[in-house]
Coordinates of C-alpha atoms and ligand atoms in Angstrom, one line a residue:
X1 CA 68.5 115.6 98.2
X2 CA 68.5 113.2 95.4
X3 CA 71.7 111.9 93.7
X4 CA 71.7 112.4 89.9
X5 CA 70.2 109.2 88.5
X6 CA 73.1 108.1 86.4
X7 CA 75.5 107.7 89.3
X8 CA 74.4 104.6 90.8
X9 CA 75.2 102.5 87.7
X10 CA 78.2 104.3 86.3
X11 CA 81.3 102.8 85.7
X12 CA 84.1 105.5 86.8
X13 CA 87.7 105.6 85.6
X14 CA 90.5 107.4 87.3
X15 CA 93.1 109.0 84.8
X16 CA 96.6 110.3 86.3
X17 CA 96.9 112.7 83.4
X18 CA 100.8 112.6 83.3
X19 CA 100.7 108.9 82.5
X20 CA 97.8 108.2 80.2
X21 CA 99.0 109.1 76.8
X22 CA 101.1 111.6 75.3
X23 CA 99.5 113.6 72.7
X24 CA 102.3 115.9 71.5
X25 CA 105.3 113.7 71.9
X26 CA 107.1 115.3 74.7
X27 CA 107.4 112.4 77.0
X28 CA 104.7 113.3 79.4
X29 CA 100.9 112.8 79.3
X30 CA 98.6 115.4 78.4
X31 CA 94.9 116.4 77.8
X32 CA 95.1 115.9 74.0
X33 CA 96.4 112.2 74.7
X34 CA 93.5 111.7 76.9
X35 CA 91.1 112.8 74.4
X36 CA 92.7 110.7 71.7
X37 CA 92.0 107.4 73.9
X38 CA 88.2 108.2 74.1
X39 CA 87.4 105.1 72.1
X40 CA 89.4 103.0 74.5
X41 CA 87.4 104.0 77.5
X42 CA 84.1 103.8 75.4
X43 CA 85.1 100.4 74.4
X44 CA 85.8 99.1 78.0
X45 CA 82.3 100.6 79.1
X46 CA 83.5 103.5 81.0
X47 CA 80.7 106.1 81.8
X48 CA 82.7 108.8 83.7
X49 CA 86.4 109.8 84.2
X50 CA 88.0 111.4 87.1
X51 CA 91.2 113.4 86.0
X52 CA 93.9 114.2 88.8
X53 CA 94.6 117.9 88.9
X54 CA 95.7 119.5 85.8
X55 CA 95.9 123.1 87.0
X56 CA 99.0 125.4 86.9
X57 CA 101.3 124.1 89.7
X58 CA 104.9 123.7 90.8
X59 CA 104.3 119.9 91.2
X60 CA 105.8 119.6 94.7
X61 CA 102.9 117.3 95.2
X62 CA 102.0 116.0 91.9
X63 CA 99.6 119.1 91.1
X64 CA 97.9 118.9 94.5
X65 CA 99.7 122.1 95.1
X66 CA 97.8 124.4 92.8
X67 CA 99.2 127.9 91.8
X68 CA 96.2 128.8 89.9
X69 CA 92.8 127.3 89.8
X70 CA 91.9 129.1 86.6
X71 CA 94.8 128.0 84.3
X72 CA 95.7 124.6 83.0
X73 CA 99.2 123.9 83.6
X74 CA 101.5 123.8 80.1
X75 CA 102.5 120.3 80.7
X76 CA 99.0 119.0 80.2
X77 CA 98.2 121.7 77.5
X78 CA 95.7 124.5 77.5
X79 CA 92.1 125.4 78.6
X80 CA 91.0 124.9 75.1
X81 CA 92.2 121.4 75.0
X82 CA 90.2 120.9 78.4
X83 CA 87.1 122.2 76.5
X84 CA 87.6 119.9 73.5
X85 CA 88.2 116.8 75.8
X86 CA 84.9 117.6 77.6
X87 CA 83.3 117.9 74.1
X88 CA 84.6 114.8 72.7
X89 CA 84.0 112.7 76.1
X90 CA 80.3 114.1 76.0
X91 CA 79.9 113.1 72.3
X92 CA 80.8 109.4 73.4
X93 CA 78.6 109.4 76.6
X94 CA 81.5 109.8 79.0
X95 CA 81.2 112.2 81.8
X96 CA 84.2 114.2 83.1
X97 CA 85.0 114.9 86.7
X98 CA 87.9 117.2 88.0
X99 CA 89.8 117.3 91.1
X100 CA 89.3 120.1 93.4
X101 CA 91.9 120.8 95.7
X102 CA 90.5 123.2 98.5
X103 CA 92.3 122.2 101.4
X104 CA 95.3 124.1 100.5
X105 CA 97.1 126.0 97.6
X106 CA 100.6 126.0 96.5
X107 CA 102.7 128.4 98.5
X108 CA 103.2 130.0 94.9
X109 CA 99.5 130.9 94.4
X110 CA 99.2 134.5 94.4
X111 CA 96.6 134.6 97.2
X112 CA 99.2 133.0 99.3
X113 CA 101.9 135.5 98.4
X114 CA 100.0 138.3 98.9
X115 CA 98.6 136.8 102.6
X116 CA 102.4 136.9 103.4
X117 CA 102.6 140.6 103.6
X118 CA 102.6 142.5 106.9
X119 CA 99.8 145.0 105.8
X120 CA 96.5 143.6 105.9
X121 CA 94.9 143.1 102.6
X122 CA 92.1 141.2 100.9
X123 CA 94.0 138.0 101.1
X124 CA 95.2 138.1 104.6
X125 CA 92.6 135.8 106.2
X126 CA 92.6 133.3 103.1
X127 CA 95.1 131.1 105.0
X128 CA 95.7 130.5 108.9
X129 CA 98.3 132.7 110.3
X130 CA 99.2 133.2 113.7
X131 CA 99.8 136.3 115.5
X132 CA 103.2 135.7 116.4
X133 CA 106.4 133.5 115.6
X134 CA 106.1 132.2 118.9
X135 CA 102.9 130.5 118.6
X136 CA 102.4 126.8 118.4
X137 CA 99.7 124.6 116.6
X138 CA 100.3 120.9 116.5
X139 CA 103.7 121.6 115.0
X140 CA 102.1 122.5 111.7
X141 CA 102.7 126.2 111.6
X142 CA 105.6 127.1 109.4
X143 CA 107.4 130.2 110.7
X144 CA 110.1 132.6 109.9
X145 CA 109.9 132.5 106.2
X146 CA 108.0 135.6 105.6
X147 CA 107.6 139.5 106.8
X148 CA 104.4 138.7 108.2
X149 CA 104.8 137.9 112.0
X150 CA 103.3 134.7 112.6
X151 CA 103.4 131.2 111.0
X152 CA 101.0 129.6 108.7
X153 CA 99.3 126.5 109.0
X154 CA 100.3 123.9 106.4
X155 CA 98.0 121.0 105.4
X156 CA 99.9 118.4 103.8
X157 CA 103.6 119.5 102.7
X158 CA 105.3 122.6 103.9
X159 CA 104.5 123.8 100.4
X160 CA 100.8 123.5 100.8
X161 CA 99.4 126.2 103.4
X162 CA 96.0 125.4 104.7
X163 CA 93.1 127.6 103.1
X164 CA 91.4 129.3 106.0
X165 CA 87.8 127.6 106.9
X166 CA 88.2 128.5 110.5
X167 CA 88.2 126.2 113.8
X168 CA 85.7 124.0 115.3
X169 CA 86.2 125.8 118.8
X170 CA 88.6 128.8 118.3
X171 CA 90.8 129.5 121.3
X172 CA 93.3 131.8 120.3
X173 CA 92.7 135.4 118.7
X174 CA 94.0 134.4 115.5
X175 CA 91.5 131.3 115.1
X176 CA 88.2 132.4 113.5
X177 CA 85.0 130.3 114.0
X178 CA 84.2 128.6 111.0
X179 CA 80.9 130.3 110.3
X180 CA 82.8 134.0 110.8
X181 CA 81.5 136.1 107.9
X182 CA 85.2 137.2 107.5
X183 CA 85.6 133.8 105.8
X184 CA 82.9 134.3 103.3
X185 CA 85.1 135.9 100.4
X186 CA 87.1 132.8 100.4
X187 CA 84.0 130.4 100.1
X188 CA 82.7 132.7 97.4
X189 CA 85.9 132.4 95.5
X190 CA 85.5 128.8 95.7
X191 CA 82.4 128.7 94.3
X192 CA 83.3 130.9 91.4
X193 CA 86.1 128.3 90.5
X194 CA 83.6 125.5 90.5
X195 CA 81.0 127.8 88.5
X196 CA 83.6 128.3 85.8
X197 CA 84.1 124.5 85.3
X198 CA 80.6 123.6 85.8
X199 CA 79.9 126.1 83.2
X200 CA 82.4 124.6 80.8
X201 CA 80.4 121.2 80.9
X202 CA 82.2 119.6 83.7
X203 CA 80.2 116.8 85.4
X204 CA 81.3 117.2 88.8
X205 CA 84.5 117.0 91.2
X206 CA 86.2 114.7 93.3
X207 CA 87.1 116.9 96.7
X208 CA 90.5 116.5 98.1
X209 CA 91.1 116.1 101.6
X210 CA 87.4 116.9 102.1
X211 CA 87.4 115.8 105.6
X212 CA 90.0 118.1 106.5
X213 CA 88.6 121.5 105.9
X214 CA 87.7 123.2 109.4
X215 CA 90.3 122.8 111.9
X216 CA 90.2 121.1 115.1
X217 CA 88.0 118.6 113.9
X218 CA 88.9 114.9 113.4
X219 CA 87.9 113.0 110.3
X220 CA 86.8 110.0 111.5
X221 CA 84.8 111.4 114.5
X222 CA 81.4 110.4 113.8
X223 CA 79.7 111.4 117.2
X224 CA 77.2 114.0 117.1
X225 CA 79.4 116.9 117.8
X226 CA 82.0 115.6 115.6
X227 CA 83.0 117.6 112.1
X228 CA 79.9 120.2 112.8
X229 CA 81.9 122.7 111.3
X230 CA 83.0 120.7 108.0
X231 CA 79.3 119.7 108.0
X232 CA 78.2 123.3 108.1
X233 CA 80.8 124.1 105.5
X234 CA 79.8 121.4 103.0
X235 CA 76.0 121.8 103.4
X236 CA 76.5 125.5 102.3
X237 CA 78.8 124.9 99.4
X238 CA 76.3 122.1 98.3
X239 CA 73.1 124.2 99.1
X240 CA 74.2 126.5 96.6
X241 CA 75.8 124.0 93.7
X242 CA 72.7 121.9 93.8
X243 CA 70.5 125.0 93.2
X244 CA 72.7 126.4 90.2
X245 CA 73.4 122.9 88.5
X246 CA 71.6 119.5 88.0
X247 CA 73.1 116.2 87.5
X248 CA 76.4 116.5 88.7
X249 CA 78.4 114.2 90.9
X250 CA 80.3 115.3 93.9
X251 CA 82.8 112.9 95.4
X252 CA 84.5 113.0 98.9
X253 CA 88.1 111.9 99.3
X254 CA 87.3 111.6 103.1
X255 CA 87.2 107.8 103.7
X256 CA 84.4 108.0 106.2
X257 CA 80.8 107.9 104.5
X258 CA 79.1 108.4 107.7
X259 CA 80.5 112.0 107.9
X260 CA 80.8 112.8 104.2
X261 CA 77.5 111.6 102.9
X262 CA 75.2 111.3 106.0
X263 CA 76.2 114.6 107.5
X264 CA 77.7 116.6 104.4
X265 CA 76.0 115.7 101.4
X266 CA 78.4 114.2 98.9
X267 CA 77.0 111.6 96.4
X268 CA 79.9 109.2 97.3
X269 CA 83.0 108.4 99.1
X270 CA 85.8 106.1 98.8
X271 CA 87.0 103.3 101.0
X272 CA 90.8 102.8 100.3
X273 CA 93.8 101.4 102.2
X274 CA 92.9 103.8 104.9
X275 CA 89.7 101.5 105.6
X276 CA 91.0 98.7 107.8
X277 CA 88.2 96.6 106.8
X278 CA 88.7 97.0 103.1
X279 CA 92.4 96.8 103.6
X280 CA 92.3 93.6 105.2
X281 CA 90.3 92.2 102.4
X282 CA 92.0 93.1 99.2
X283 CA 95.4 94.8 100.3
X284 CA 98.5 93.5 101.7
X285 CA 100.1 96.8 102.4
X286 CA 102.3 96.1 105.4
X287 CA 104.0 99.3 104.8
X288 CA 101.3 101.3 105.4
X289 CA 101.0 100.0 109.2
X290 CA 97.3 100.4 109.2
X291 CA 96.7 96.8 109.9
X292 CA 100.3 96.1 111.4
X293 CA 99.5 92.4 112.5
X294 CA 98.4 91.4 109.0
X295 CA 100.8 89.2 107.4
X296 CA 101.4 89.4 103.5
X297 CA 99.1 87.0 102.4
X298 CA 96.6 86.8 105.3
X299 CA 94.2 89.2 103.7
X300 CA 91.1 87.7 102.0
X301 CA 92.2 87.9 98.5
X302 CA 95.4 85.6 98.8
X303 CA 96.0 81.9 97.9
X304 CA 96.3 81.1 101.5
X305 CA 92.8 81.2 102.3
X306 CA 93.3 82.4 105.8
X307 CA 91.2 85.9 105.7
X308 CA 87.6 86.6 106.1
X309 CA 85.1 88.8 104.5
X310 CA 83.2 88.9 107.6
X311 CA 84.5 92.3 108.9
X312 CA 83.9 94.0 105.5
X313 CA 80.4 92.7 105.1
X314 CA 79.6 93.8 108.5
X315 CA 81.3 97.2 107.9
X316 CA 79.2 97.7 104.5
X317 CA 76.0 96.8 106.0
X318 CA 76.4 99.1 108.8
X319 CA 77.5 101.9 106.5
X320 CA 74.6 101.7 104.1
X321 CA 72.4 102.0 107.2
X322 CA 74.0 104.9 108.4
X323 CA 73.9 106.6 104.8
X324 CA 70.3 105.7 104.6
X325 CA 69.9 106.2 100.8
X326 CA 71.4 109.5 100.9
X327 CA 74.4 108.2 98.8
X328 CA 76.9 105.5 98.0
X329 CA 80.3 104.1 98.9
X330 CA 83.0 103.2 96.3
X331 CA 86.1 100.8 96.7
X332 CA 88.2 101.9 93.6
X333 CA 90.6 99.2 92.1
X334 CA 93.3 101.8 93.2
X335 CA 94.3 105.4 93.1
X336 CA 97.5 107.6 92.7
X337 CA 98.1 107.3 96.3
X338 CA 98.0 103.4 96.6
X339 CA 100.4 100.2 95.9
X340 CA 99.2 99.1 92.8
X341 CA 96.6 96.2 93.5
X342 CA 97.9 93.6 91.5
X343 CA 101.4 93.8 93.4
X344 CA 102.1 90.4 94.8
X345 CA 99.0 88.8 93.2
X346 CA 98.6 86.5 90.3
X347 CA 96.4 87.7 87.3
X348 CA 93.6 85.0 88.5
X349 CA 93.5 86.5 91.9
X350 CA 93.2 89.9 90.5
X351 CA 90.4 89.1 88.1
X352 CA 88.6 87.3 91.1
X353 CA 89.1 90.8 93.0
X354 CA 87.7 92.5 90.0
X355 CA 84.5 90.0 89.9
X356 CA 84.0 91.2 93.4
X357 CA 84.7 95.1 92.8
X358 CA 82.1 95.1 89.8
X359 CA 79.5 93.2 91.5
X360 CA 79.4 94.1 95.2
X361 CA 77.1 97.2 96.2
X362 CA 79.3 100.1 95.5
X363 CA 80.1 102.5 92.7
X364 CA 82.6 100.7 90.3
X365 CA 85.7 102.7 90.0
X366 CA 88.9 101.7 87.8
X367 CA 92.1 103.2 88.5
X368 CA 94.0 103.2 84.8
X369 CA 96.1 100.4 84.3
X370 CA 94.8 98.4 86.9
X371 CA 92.4 96.7 84.3
X372 CA 95.6 95.3 82.6
X373 CA 97.1 94.4 85.9
X374 CA 100.2 96.8 85.9
X375 CA 102.2 96.1 89.2
X376 CA 104.0 98.5 91.5
X377 CA 107.2 99.7 90.5
X378 CA 109.0 100.4 93.8
X379 CA 112.1 102.1 92.5
X380 CA 110.8 105.7 91.4
X381 CA 109.8 108.9 93.0
X382 CA 109.0 112.2 91.4
X383 CA 106.9 115.3 92.1
X384 CA 106.6 114.7 95.6
X385 CA 105.1 111.4 95.2
X386 CA 107.8 108.9 97.2
X387 CA 106.5 105.6 97.1
X388 CA 103.2 106.6 95.7
X389 CA 105.0 107.3 92.1
X390 CA 105.2 103.6 91.5
X391 CA 101.7 103.6 91.0
X392 CA 101.5 106.4 88.4
X393 CA 103.9 105.1 85.9
X394 CA 102.9 105.2 82.1
X395 CA 99.8 103.2 80.7
X396 CA 101.0 100.2 78.8
X397 CA 99.4 100.6 75.4
X398 CA 101.8 98.1 73.6
X399 CA 104.8 96.1 74.0
X400 CA 106.8 98.4 72.0
X401 CA 108.7 101.7 72.3
X402 CA 107.7 103.6 75.7
X403 CA 104.8 100.9 75.9
X404 CA 103.0 103.1 73.2
X405 CA 102.6 105.9 75.6
X406 CA 104.9 108.6 73.8
X407 CA 107.0 109.0 70.8
X408 CA 109.6 110.8 72.8
X409 CA 113.0 109.3 73.4
X410 CA 112.1 109.0 76.9
X411 CA 109.4 109.2 79.2
X412 CA 108.8 111.6 82.3
X413 CA 108.2 108.8 84.6
X414 CA 110.0 105.5 83.7
X415 CA 107.8 102.7 82.0
X416 CA 107.5 99.1 83.2
X417 CA 109.4 96.5 81.8
X418 CA 106.9 93.3 82.2
X419 CA 106.2 92.2 78.7
X420 CA 102.8 91.2 77.6
X421 CA 101.3 93.3 80.6
X422 CA 99.7 95.7 77.7
X423 CA 96.3 96.7 76.2
X424 CA 97.9 95.2 72.8
X425 CA 98.6 91.8 74.2
X426 CA 95.6 91.5 76.4
X427 CA 93.0 92.5 73.8
X428 CA 94.2 89.3 72.1
X429 CA 93.7 86.9 74.9
X430 CA 90.2 86.0 75.7
X431 CA 90.6 85.3 79.3
X432 CA 93.1 88.2 80.0
X433 CA 92.4 90.6 83.0
X434 CA 91.5 93.4 80.3
X435 CA 88.9 91.1 78.6
X436 CA 87.6 89.5 82.0
X437 CA 87.1 93.2 83.4
X438 CA 85.3 94.0 80.0
X439 CA 83.0 91.2 80.6
X440 CA 82.3 92.2 84.1
X441 CA 81.2 95.7 83.0
X442 CA 78.9 94.3 80.3
X443 CA 77.1 92.3 83.1
X444 CA 77.1 94.8 85.5
X445 CA 75.5 97.2 82.9
X446 CA 73.0 94.5 81.7
X447 CA 71.5 93.9 85.3
X448 CA 70.4 96.8 87.2
X449 CA 70.5 94.7 90.5
X450 CA 74.2 95.1 90.3
X451 CA 74.1 98.8 90.6
X452 CA 75.0 100.6 93.9
X453 CA 71.6 101.0 95.0
X454 CA 70.2 97.4 94.8
X455 CA 69.9 95.0 97.6
X456 CA 72.8 92.9 98.7
X457 CA 72.7 89.9 101.1
X458 CA 75.7 87.9 102.0
X459 CA 75.2 84.3 102.6
X460 CA 78.9 83.2 103.3
X461 CA 81.9 85.2 104.3
X462 CA 84.9 82.5 104.1
X463 CA 85.9 80.6 101.0
X464 CA 83.8 80.9 99.3
X465 CA 82.3 84.3 99.8
X466 CA 78.8 84.1 98.5
X467 CA 76.5 87.2 98.4
X468 CA 73.3 87.8 96.4
X469 CA 72.4 91.1 94.5
X470 CA 68.6 91.7 93.9
X471 CA 66.2 94.3 92.6
X472 CA 63.1 92.0 93.4
X473 CA 62.9 90.9 89.7
X474 CA 66.3 89.6 89.0
X475 CA 68.7 87.9 91.6
X476 CA 72.2 87.4 90.8
X477 CA 74.4 85.4 93.1
X478 CA 78.3 85.8 93.1
X479 CA 80.6 82.8 94.4
X480 CA 84.3 84.0 95.1
X481 CA 87.2 81.4 96.1
X482 CA 90.6 83.5 95.9
X483 CA 92.2 80.6 97.9
X484 CA 94.1 77.6 96.6
X485 CA 91.6 74.8 98.1
X486 CA 89.0 73.8 95.9
X487 CA 85.2 74.0 97.4
X488 CA 82.0 72.6 96.4
X489 CA 78.3 74.2 96.7
X490 CA 74.9 73.1 95.6
X491 CA 72.9 76.0 93.6
X492 CA 69.8 76.3 91.4
X493 CA 71.3 77.8 88.1
X494 CA 69.3 79.7 85.7
X495 CA 71.9 81.1 83.7
X496 CA 75.8 81.3 83.9
X497 CA 76.8 84.9 83.4
X498 CA 80.7 84.4 84.0
X499 CA 83.1 81.9 85.7
X500 CA 86.7 81.7 86.2
X501 CA 88.2 78.3 87.2
X502 CA 84.7 77.0 88.2
X503 CA 82.6 73.8 86.8
X504 CA 78.8 73.5 87.2
X505 CA 77.5 70.2 86.6
X506 CA 73.6 70.1 87.2
X507 CA 73.0 71.7 90.5
X508 CA 76.8 71.2 91.7
X509 CA 79.2 74.0 91.5
X510 CA 82.8 73.4 91.7
X511 CA 85.2 76.3 92.9
X512 CA 88.7 75.4 92.1
X513 CA 91.7 77.6 93.1
X514 CA 91.5 81.3 92.4
X515 CA 87.6 80.9 90.9
X516 CA 84.8 82.8 90.9
X517 CA 81.1 82.3 89.5
X518 CA 78.4 84.9 88.7
X519 CA 75.0 83.1 88.3
X520 CA 71.7 84.4 87.6
X521 CA 69.2 82.4 89.8
X522 CA 66.0 83.3 88.2
X523 CA 64.5 83.6 84.7
Ligands
LIG601 C1 95.1 113.2 98.7 C2 95.7 113.2 97.3 O1 95.2 112.1 96.8 C3 97.3 113.0 97.5 O2 97.7 112.6 96.4 C4 97.8 114.5 98.0 O3 99.0 114.2 98.0 C5 97.1 114.7 99.5 N1 95.6 114.7 99.3 C6 97.0 116.3 99.6 O4 96.6 117.1 98.8
LIG602 CA1 102.8 115.6 76.1

């Protein structure tokens, strides 16, 4: 399988539809609003957007609890609005990727409601029901709510019953093997939902919880026998889709490229705060407990200069070897699930992080608002978001009313108060985060050696970190010094592409505090 050619050099952008732009003035973001902002995205240099779920939903988990895959929730508009968005984005050369949440539905989905019936029907096996209220399965069976005897398996929240893709090794009569033909109707149902959107012109999907379909498998088990059920399932899905549709992108929310790409056929997968090697580099989310020994400020991108990029460089090298040309990895600047990347960081540090994210060997992926450095709001929770809600606040277009997000008297999620963190102010400042990101995107697009396929070689992993990207013709060298200690290096410079807090005199490169330099080595 060959990945569609456009993917490796595309700049992706994630939009949380509730909070991008309110097109009809009711205080909540919508599809018309997103469409209205196509000019901003085009100007930024975006090639593809991913929208979080826009389907009908009770929003117990921000739309990741779908009650109808073939209807648009009224808070976002109509199916016509989506069609129009796709058309306008395509006219502007921007692809549109939707979120497919297939691990579970909402408990309000009609499939689930029908499956709760005592009488067997078409939907009885769509979900995983045990045979009796006295069964147990890792504490995840929700029991006693319906007439049907037995419990249903939940996936994430109790309101999200798991769809039935079977088990790795069934050991109870109610557990089906993953390749059981009784599960075919559900698989066909999913394909038809995807065909509906692909026929409409959608350019691909991001698959929620992609590593949690078949039960009894552990998402990060990369042993030979690990995830064989998930691999069977995804290969079947992609076998069909890739035959019927060309040029699409299929993105995994799996966080384990060795499984998602090498075994299952996705185009790319994310490294997020669930990837310790990446977390150690960019984030300082002590509250996730993923790297409990990491003190705030000990990560690589901090002024203290205590971290190292070594683990990450080795990790990425090893991943690309395992992936073996079948796809890519991507470290997005953030997501609707993570603490805002700029939180606890200076603007210069954040720009240094962007210099890294947009030049290292990965698919560039920007989470809306990170390009202006929106910081986390720790005081909000809505739609089942808890602490995650703080990363989902409205985009800050201006410094005025509702940050230019909505004409309504109030907004569904509160806007942040930080003055000057807005598109309006940052467009006027040559060195703003926004203008730096724009320049970095331009460089990435001008030089193919920076795409997700070309060679990468780390020369140093401390302060500075130094790596080269090359396509055999052009070689670009990147220096990063997030620390507050200045450092000097010798370097043959052909052309300076972009610097921050750095000076170059002849062959000598001075990297001051929180600096970077991107240099073309050859003519
Ligand atoms: C991952 C999504 O990104 C997250 O927001 C959601 O809560 C879970 N999957 C469950 O669908
Ligand atoms: Ca609206």
